[in-house]
Short mmCIF file of C-alpha atoms in Angstrom, two decimals:
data_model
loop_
_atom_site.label_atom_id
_atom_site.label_comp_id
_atom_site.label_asym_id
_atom_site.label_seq_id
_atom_site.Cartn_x
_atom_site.Cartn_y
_atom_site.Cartn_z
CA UNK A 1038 0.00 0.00 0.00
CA UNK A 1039 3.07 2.43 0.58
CA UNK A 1040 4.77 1.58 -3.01
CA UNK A 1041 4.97 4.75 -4.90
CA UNK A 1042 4.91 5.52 -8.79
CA UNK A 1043 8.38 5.56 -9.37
CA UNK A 1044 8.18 6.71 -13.66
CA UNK A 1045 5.68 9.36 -15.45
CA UNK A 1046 5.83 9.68 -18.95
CA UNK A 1047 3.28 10.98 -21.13
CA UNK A 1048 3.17 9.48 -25.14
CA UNK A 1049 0.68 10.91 -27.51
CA UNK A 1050 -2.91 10.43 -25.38
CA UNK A 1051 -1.19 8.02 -23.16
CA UNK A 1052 0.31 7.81 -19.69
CA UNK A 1053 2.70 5.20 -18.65
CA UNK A 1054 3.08 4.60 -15.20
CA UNK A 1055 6.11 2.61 -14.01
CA UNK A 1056 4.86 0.89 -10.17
CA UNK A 1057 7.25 -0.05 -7.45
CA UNK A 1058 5.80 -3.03 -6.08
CA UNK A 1059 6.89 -6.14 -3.69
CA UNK A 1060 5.09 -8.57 -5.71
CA UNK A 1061 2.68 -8.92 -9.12
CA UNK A 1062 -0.29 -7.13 -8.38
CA UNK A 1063 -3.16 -9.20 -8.50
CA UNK A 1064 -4.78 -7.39 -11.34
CA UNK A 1065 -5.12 -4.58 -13.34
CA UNK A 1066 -7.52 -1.09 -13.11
CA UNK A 1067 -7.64 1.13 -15.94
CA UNK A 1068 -8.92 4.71 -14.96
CA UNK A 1069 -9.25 7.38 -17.58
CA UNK A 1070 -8.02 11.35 -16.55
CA UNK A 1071 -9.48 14.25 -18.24
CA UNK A 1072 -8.98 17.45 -18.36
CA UNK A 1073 -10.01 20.61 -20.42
CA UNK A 1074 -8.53 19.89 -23.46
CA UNK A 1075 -7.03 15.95 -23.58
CA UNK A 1076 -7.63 12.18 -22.16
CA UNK A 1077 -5.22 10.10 -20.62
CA UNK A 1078 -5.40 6.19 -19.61
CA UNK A 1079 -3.95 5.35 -16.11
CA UNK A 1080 -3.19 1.25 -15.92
CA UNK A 1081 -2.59 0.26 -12.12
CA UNK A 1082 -2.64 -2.25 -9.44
CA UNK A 1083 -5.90 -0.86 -7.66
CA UNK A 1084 -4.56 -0.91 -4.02
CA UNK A 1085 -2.19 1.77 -5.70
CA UNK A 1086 -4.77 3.40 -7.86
CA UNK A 1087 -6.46 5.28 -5.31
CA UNK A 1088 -3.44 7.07 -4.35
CA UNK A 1089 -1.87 8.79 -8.18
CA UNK A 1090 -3.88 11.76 -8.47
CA UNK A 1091 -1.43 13.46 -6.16
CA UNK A 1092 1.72 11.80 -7.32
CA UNK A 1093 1.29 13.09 -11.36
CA UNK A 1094 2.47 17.04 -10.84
CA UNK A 1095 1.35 18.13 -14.09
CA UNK A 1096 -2.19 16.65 -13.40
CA UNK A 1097 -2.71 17.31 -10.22
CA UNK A 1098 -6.12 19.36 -9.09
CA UNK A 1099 -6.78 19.55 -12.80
CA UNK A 1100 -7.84 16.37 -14.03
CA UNK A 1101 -10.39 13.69 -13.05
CA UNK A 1102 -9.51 10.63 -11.83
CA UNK A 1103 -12.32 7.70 -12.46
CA UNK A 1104 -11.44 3.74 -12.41
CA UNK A 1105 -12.85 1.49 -14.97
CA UNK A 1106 -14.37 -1.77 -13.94
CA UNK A 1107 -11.63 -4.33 -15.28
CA UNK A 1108 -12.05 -8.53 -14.75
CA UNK A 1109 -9.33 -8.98 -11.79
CA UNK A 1110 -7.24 -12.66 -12.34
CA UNK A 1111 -9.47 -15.24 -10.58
CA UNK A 1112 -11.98 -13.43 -10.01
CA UNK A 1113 -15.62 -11.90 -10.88
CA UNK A 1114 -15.74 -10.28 -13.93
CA UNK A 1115 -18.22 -7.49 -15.12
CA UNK A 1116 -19.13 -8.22 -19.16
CA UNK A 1117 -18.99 -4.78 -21.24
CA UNK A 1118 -22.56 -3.28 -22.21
CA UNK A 1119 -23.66 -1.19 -25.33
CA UNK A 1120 -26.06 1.04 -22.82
CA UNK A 1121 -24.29 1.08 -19.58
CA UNK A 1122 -20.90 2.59 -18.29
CA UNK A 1123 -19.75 0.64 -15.39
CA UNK A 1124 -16.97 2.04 -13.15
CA UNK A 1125 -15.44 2.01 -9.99
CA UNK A 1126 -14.72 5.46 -8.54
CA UNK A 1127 -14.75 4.54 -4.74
CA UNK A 1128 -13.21 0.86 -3.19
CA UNK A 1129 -15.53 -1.73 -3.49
CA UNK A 1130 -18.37 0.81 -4.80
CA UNK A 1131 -19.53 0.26 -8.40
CA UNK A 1132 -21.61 2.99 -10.59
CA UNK A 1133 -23.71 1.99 -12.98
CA UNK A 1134 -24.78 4.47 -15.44
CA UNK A 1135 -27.83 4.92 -17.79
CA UNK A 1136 -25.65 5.41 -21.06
CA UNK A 1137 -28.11 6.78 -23.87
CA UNK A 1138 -27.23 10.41 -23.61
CA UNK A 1139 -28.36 11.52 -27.23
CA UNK A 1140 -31.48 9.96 -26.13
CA UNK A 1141 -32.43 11.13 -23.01
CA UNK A 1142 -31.49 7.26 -21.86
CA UNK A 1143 -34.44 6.34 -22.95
CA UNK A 1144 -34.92 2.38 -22.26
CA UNK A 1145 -34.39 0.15 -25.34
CA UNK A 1146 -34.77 -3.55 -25.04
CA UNK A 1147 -31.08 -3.95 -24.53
CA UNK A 1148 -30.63 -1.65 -21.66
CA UNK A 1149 -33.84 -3.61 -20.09
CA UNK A 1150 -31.88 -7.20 -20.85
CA UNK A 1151 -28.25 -5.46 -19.98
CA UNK A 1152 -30.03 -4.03 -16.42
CA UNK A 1153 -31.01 -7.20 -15.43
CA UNK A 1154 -27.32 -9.09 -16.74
CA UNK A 1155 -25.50 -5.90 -14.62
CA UNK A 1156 -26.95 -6.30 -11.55
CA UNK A 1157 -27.22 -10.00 -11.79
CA UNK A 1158 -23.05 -9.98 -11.84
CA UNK A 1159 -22.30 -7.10 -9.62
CA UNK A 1160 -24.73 -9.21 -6.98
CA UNK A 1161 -21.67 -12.31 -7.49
CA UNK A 1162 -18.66 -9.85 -7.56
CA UNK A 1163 -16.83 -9.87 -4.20
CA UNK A 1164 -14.94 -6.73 -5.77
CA UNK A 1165 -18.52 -5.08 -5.03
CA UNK A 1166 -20.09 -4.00 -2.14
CA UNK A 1167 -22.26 -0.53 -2.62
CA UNK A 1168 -23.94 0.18 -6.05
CA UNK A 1169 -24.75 3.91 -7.02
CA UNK A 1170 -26.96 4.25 -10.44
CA UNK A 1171 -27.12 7.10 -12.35
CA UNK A 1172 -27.73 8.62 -15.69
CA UNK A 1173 -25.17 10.44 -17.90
CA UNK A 1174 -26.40 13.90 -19.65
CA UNK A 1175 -28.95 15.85 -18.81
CA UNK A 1176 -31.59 13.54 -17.59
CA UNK A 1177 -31.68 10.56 -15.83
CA UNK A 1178 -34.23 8.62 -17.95
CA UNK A 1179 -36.94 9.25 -20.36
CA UNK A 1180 -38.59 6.04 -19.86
CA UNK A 1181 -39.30 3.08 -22.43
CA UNK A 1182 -38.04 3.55 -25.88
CA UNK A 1183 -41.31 4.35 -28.03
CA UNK A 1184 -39.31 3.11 -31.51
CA UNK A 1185 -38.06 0.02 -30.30
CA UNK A 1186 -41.24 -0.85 -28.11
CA UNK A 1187 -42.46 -0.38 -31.82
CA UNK A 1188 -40.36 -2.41 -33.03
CA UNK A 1189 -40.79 -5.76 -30.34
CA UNK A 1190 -44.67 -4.97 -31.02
CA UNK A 1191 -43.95 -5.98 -34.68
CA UNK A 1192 -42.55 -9.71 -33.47
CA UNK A 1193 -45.41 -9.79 -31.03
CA UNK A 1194 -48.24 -9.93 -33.99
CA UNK A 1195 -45.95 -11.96 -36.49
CA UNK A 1196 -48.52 -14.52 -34.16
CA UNK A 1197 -52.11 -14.63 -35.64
CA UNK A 1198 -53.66 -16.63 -33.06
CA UNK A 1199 -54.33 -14.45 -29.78
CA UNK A 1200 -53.08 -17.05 -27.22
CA UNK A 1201 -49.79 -17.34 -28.94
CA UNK A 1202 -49.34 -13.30 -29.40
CA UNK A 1203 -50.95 -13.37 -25.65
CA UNK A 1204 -47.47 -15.69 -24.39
CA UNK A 1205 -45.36 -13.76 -26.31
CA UNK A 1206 -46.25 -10.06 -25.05
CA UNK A 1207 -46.26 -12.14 -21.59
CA UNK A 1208 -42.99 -13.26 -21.78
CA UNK A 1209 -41.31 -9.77 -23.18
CA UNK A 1210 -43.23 -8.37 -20.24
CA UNK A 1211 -41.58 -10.98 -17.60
CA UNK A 1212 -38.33 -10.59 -18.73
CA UNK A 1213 -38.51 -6.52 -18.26
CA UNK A 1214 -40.35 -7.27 -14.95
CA UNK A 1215 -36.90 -9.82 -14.09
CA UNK A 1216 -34.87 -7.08 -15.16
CA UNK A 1217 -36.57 -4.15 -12.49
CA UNK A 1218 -36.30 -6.65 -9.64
CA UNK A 1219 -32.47 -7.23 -10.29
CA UNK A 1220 -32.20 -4.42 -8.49
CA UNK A 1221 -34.06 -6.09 -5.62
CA UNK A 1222 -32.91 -9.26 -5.93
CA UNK A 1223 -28.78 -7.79 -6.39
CA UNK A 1224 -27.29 -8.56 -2.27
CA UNK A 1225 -25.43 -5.13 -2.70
CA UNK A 1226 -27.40 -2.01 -1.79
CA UNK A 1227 -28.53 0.09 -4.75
CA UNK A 1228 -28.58 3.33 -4.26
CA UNK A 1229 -30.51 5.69 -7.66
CA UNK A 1230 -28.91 9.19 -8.12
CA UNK A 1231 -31.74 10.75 -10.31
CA UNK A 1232 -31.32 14.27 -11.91
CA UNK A 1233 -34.15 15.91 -13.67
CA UNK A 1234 -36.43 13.69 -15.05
CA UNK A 1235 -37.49 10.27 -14.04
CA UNK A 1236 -40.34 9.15 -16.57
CA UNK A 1237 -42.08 6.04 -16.97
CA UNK A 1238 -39.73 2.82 -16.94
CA UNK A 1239 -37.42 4.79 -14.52
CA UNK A 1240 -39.72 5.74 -12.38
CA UNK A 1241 -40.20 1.63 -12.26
CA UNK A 1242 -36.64 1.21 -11.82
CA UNK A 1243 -35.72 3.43 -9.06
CA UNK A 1244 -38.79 1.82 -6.97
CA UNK A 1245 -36.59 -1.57 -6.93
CA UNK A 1246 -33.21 0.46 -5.61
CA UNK A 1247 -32.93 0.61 -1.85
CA UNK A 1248 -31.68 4.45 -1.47
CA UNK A 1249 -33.26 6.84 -3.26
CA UNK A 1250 -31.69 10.53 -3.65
CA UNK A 1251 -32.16 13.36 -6.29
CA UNK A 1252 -31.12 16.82 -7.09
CA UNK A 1253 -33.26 19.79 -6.64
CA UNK A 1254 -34.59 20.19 -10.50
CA UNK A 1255 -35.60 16.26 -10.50
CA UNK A 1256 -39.27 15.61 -11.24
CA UNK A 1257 -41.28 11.73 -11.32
CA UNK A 1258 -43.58 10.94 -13.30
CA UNK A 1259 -45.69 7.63 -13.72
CA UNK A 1260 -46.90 8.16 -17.32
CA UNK A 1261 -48.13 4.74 -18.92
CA UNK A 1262 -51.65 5.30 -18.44
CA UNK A 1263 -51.04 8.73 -20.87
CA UNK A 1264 -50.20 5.98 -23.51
CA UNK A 1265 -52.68 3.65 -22.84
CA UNK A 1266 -51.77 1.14 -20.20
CA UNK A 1267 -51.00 0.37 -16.73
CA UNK A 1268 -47.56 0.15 -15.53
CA UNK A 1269 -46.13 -3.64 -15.00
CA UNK A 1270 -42.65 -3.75 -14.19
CA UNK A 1271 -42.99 -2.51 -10.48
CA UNK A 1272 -44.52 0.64 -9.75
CA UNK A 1273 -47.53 -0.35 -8.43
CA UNK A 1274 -46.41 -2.95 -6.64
CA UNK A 1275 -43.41 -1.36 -4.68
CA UNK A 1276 -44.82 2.26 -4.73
CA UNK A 1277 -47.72 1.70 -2.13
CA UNK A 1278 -44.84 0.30 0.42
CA UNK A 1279 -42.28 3.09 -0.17
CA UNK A 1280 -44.45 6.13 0.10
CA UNK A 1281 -47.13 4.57 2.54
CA UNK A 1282 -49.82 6.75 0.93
CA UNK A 1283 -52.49 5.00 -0.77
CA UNK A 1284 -54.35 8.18 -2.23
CA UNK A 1285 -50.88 9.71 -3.26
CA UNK A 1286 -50.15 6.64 -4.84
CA UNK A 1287 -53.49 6.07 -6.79
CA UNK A 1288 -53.37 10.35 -7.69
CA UNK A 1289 -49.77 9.67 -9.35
CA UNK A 1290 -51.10 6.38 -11.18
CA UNK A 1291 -54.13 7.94 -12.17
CA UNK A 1292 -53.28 11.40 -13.52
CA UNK A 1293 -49.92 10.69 -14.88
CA UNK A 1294 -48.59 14.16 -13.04
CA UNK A 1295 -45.33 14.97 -12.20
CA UNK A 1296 -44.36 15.18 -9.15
CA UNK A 1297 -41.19 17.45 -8.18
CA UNK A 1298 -38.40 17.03 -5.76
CA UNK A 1299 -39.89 18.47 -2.48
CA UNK A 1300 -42.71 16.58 -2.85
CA UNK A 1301 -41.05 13.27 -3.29
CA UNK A 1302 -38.74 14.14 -0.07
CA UNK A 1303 -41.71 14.80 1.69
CA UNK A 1304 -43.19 11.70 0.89
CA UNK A 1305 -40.51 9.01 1.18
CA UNK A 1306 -40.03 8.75 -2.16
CA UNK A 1307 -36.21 10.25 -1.67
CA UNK A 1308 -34.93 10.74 1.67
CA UNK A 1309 -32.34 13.31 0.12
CA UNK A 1310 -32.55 16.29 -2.31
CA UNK A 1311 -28.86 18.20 -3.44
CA UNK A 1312 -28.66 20.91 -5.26
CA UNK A 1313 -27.43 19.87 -8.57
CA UNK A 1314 -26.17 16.34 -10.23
CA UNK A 1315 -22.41 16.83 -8.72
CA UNK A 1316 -23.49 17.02 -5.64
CA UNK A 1317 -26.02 14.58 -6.00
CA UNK A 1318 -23.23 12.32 -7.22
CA UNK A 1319 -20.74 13.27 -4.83
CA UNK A 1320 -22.96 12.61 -2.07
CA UNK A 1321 -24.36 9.26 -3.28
CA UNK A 1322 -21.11 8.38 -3.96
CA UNK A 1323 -20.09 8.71 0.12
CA UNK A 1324 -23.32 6.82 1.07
CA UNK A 1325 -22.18 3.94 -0.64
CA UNK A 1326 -18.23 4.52 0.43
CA UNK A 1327 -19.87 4.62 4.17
CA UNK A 1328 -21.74 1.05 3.42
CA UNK A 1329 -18.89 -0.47 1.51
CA UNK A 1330 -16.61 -0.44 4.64
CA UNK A 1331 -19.26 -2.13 6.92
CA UNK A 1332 -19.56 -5.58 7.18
CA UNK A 1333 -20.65 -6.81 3.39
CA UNK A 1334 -21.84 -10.26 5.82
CA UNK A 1335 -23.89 -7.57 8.07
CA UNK A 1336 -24.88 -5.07 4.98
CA UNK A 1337 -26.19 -8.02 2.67
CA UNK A 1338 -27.96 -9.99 5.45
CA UNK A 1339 -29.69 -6.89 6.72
CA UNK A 1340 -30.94 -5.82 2.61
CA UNK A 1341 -32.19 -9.57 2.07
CA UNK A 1342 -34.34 -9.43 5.67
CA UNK A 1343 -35.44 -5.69 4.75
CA UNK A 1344 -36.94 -7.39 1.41
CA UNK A 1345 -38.29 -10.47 3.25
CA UNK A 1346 -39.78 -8.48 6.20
CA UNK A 1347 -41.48 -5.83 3.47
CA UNK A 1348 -44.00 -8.95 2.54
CA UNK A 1349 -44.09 -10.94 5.32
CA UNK A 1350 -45.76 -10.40 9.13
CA UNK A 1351 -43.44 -9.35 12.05
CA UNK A 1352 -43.67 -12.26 12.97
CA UNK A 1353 -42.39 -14.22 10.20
CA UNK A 1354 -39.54 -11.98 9.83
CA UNK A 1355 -38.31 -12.42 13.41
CA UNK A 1356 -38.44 -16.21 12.67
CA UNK A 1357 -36.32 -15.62 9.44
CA UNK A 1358 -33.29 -13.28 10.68
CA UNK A 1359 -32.84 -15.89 13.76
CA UNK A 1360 -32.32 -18.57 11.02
CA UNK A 1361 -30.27 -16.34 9.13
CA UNK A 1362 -28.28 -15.25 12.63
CA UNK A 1363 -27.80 -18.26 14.19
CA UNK A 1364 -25.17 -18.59 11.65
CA UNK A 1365 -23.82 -15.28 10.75
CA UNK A 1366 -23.58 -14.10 14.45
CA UNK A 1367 -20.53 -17.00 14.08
CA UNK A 1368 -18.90 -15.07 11.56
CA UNK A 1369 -15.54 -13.22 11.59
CA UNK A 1370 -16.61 -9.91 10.90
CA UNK A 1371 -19.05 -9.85 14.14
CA UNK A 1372 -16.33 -10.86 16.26
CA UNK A 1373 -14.29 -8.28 14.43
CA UNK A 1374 -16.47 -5.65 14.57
CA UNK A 1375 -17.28 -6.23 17.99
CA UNK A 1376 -13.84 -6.41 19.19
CA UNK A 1377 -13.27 -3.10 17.46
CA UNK A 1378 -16.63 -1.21 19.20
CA UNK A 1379 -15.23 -3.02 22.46
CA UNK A 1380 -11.68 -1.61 22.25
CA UNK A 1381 -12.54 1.73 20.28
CA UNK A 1382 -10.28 0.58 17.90
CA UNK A 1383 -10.46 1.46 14.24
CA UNK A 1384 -13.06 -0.55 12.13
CA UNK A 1385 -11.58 -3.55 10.72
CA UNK A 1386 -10.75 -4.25 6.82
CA UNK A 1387 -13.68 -6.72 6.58
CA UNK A 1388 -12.21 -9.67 4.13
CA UNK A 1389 -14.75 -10.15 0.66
CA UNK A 1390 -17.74 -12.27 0.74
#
């Protein structure tokens, strides 16, 4: 942890960085630095990683520094995605971006299948404890893609009996429903950044996330009955539960209005409005650097009895967590942990799960 760059030398759009090290790293993290007016790749043992910003001179307090999710030797890789930009700007926190910029993010059938494949891995990569999502440019999500939902309608009555057309819009609408509860179903807390507007699908999405924050110009809006239909990949469902207001709830379905950022704070449906996206971002971004160095045993126990004891009595979640407990409470990161509370000592590095 104490080696130190020991070369700089920039080639063309490329920095080379020469690392003093005790032994081969155990894999490689690209990050990318930008500034003003060019783009440099950074290649580097990630223990290291976190400390070069300060030991490059010429790029120092002018350039960002963001890590690239890379596939460590031996371990849990992340597969590359044509509408998502995964990256790794904190230790064991991943962001996952909405990447559709030059259209509004707008949710084609591949970002549906590549939400669902994303969150499926990051929920089996030990590399990952703390999830932020976000969207790049200037919105976070327009909702469903009208073209290519125009598009899958086209395979859908290729069919020209009704039952079979019936099982295939069924199946298309299971697989987006699969893809909203990744979220959910993902071990590693999700916490949605959402900047201006949340239409539609997103609104969906962010329901399944377990944090919720936005900036001060973010607005909701639950819009499929404007176009005709109910919403079916979560809303309704998880909506009633997170805002606890059954009229509220039924108004938003209803009327399709938007509802703006005080209003959602005010009813649950964020628990934290900043003032723009890169504070929104920065302060996700600690959230999930605050849950990444607790316990990943202790964080992913207590988000799978949170989802358990959301549908279930009291009293069946008591008799769950002392199932779950009567092992876990064995484990080395309560003794750990408690050793550390015990002693006032400083929390321990919690090994990966």
């Amino acid at each position: 942890p104490d080696a130190k760059p020991d070369t700089c030398s920039k080639s063309g759009r490329m920095v080379t960085l020469g690392i003093s090290h005790s032994q081969p790293p155990c894999r490689l993290a690209t990050c990318i630095v930008q500034d003003q007016k060019q783009e440099y790749v950074i290649i580097a043992q990630p223990s290291l990683w976190w400390h070069l910003e300060g030991e490059i001179p010429e790029l120092e307090n002018t350039c960002r520094l963001r890590m690239f999710a890379s596939s460590p030797e031996g371990g849990s890789s992340i597969g590359s995605f044509q509408t998502l930009a995964v990256t790794v700007p904190k230790p064991f926190v991943y962001q996952v971006e909405l990447n559709r910029p030059q259209k509004l993010n707008a949710m084609s059938n591949t970002m549906w299948l590549e939400i669902g494949q994303c969150f499926s891995e990051l929920g089996d990569n030990a590399e990952c404890r703390a999830i932020v999502l976000s969207g790049s440019g200037k919105i976070f999500c327009a909702g469903i893609d009208f073209i290519n939902l125009m598009e899958l309608s086209k395979t859908v009555v290729e069919h020209e009996d009704i039952a079979r057309r019936s099982n295939a819009l069924r199946k298309q609408i299971k697989r987006y429903q699969d893809s909203i509860t990744s979220l959910e179903k993902c071990p590693k807390p999700v916490i949605a950044a959402v900047h201006s507007a949340c239409i539609g699908g997103a609104l969906n999405l962010i329901t399944a996330a377990d944090i919720r924050f936005c900036s001060s110009d973010a607005w909701f809006q639950l819009k499929e009955v404007e176009i005709g239909m109910a919403a079916d990949v979560g809303a309704l469902q998880r909506l009633p539960k997170i805002i606890g207001s059954d009229s509220l709830v039924r108004e938003l379905s209803y009327t399709a209005r938007k509802m703006l950022a005080p209003e959602a704070k005010e009813c649950g449906l964020v628990s934290r409005v900043y003032d723009n996206k890169d504070s929104l971002l920065e302060g996700a971004l600690n959230v999930a650097t605050d849950i990444a160095t607790k316990s990943p045993v202790a964080v992913q126990l207590t988000k799978r009895n949170l989802v358990y004891s959301r549908d279930h009595t009291v009293e069946d979640g008591l008799e769950y967590i002392a199932n779950w407990n009567m092992t876990m409470l064995q484990s080395e990161d309560f003794a750990n942990a408690s050793m550390a509370q015990a002693t006032k000592s400083p929390p321990p590095n919690f090994s990966k799960l």
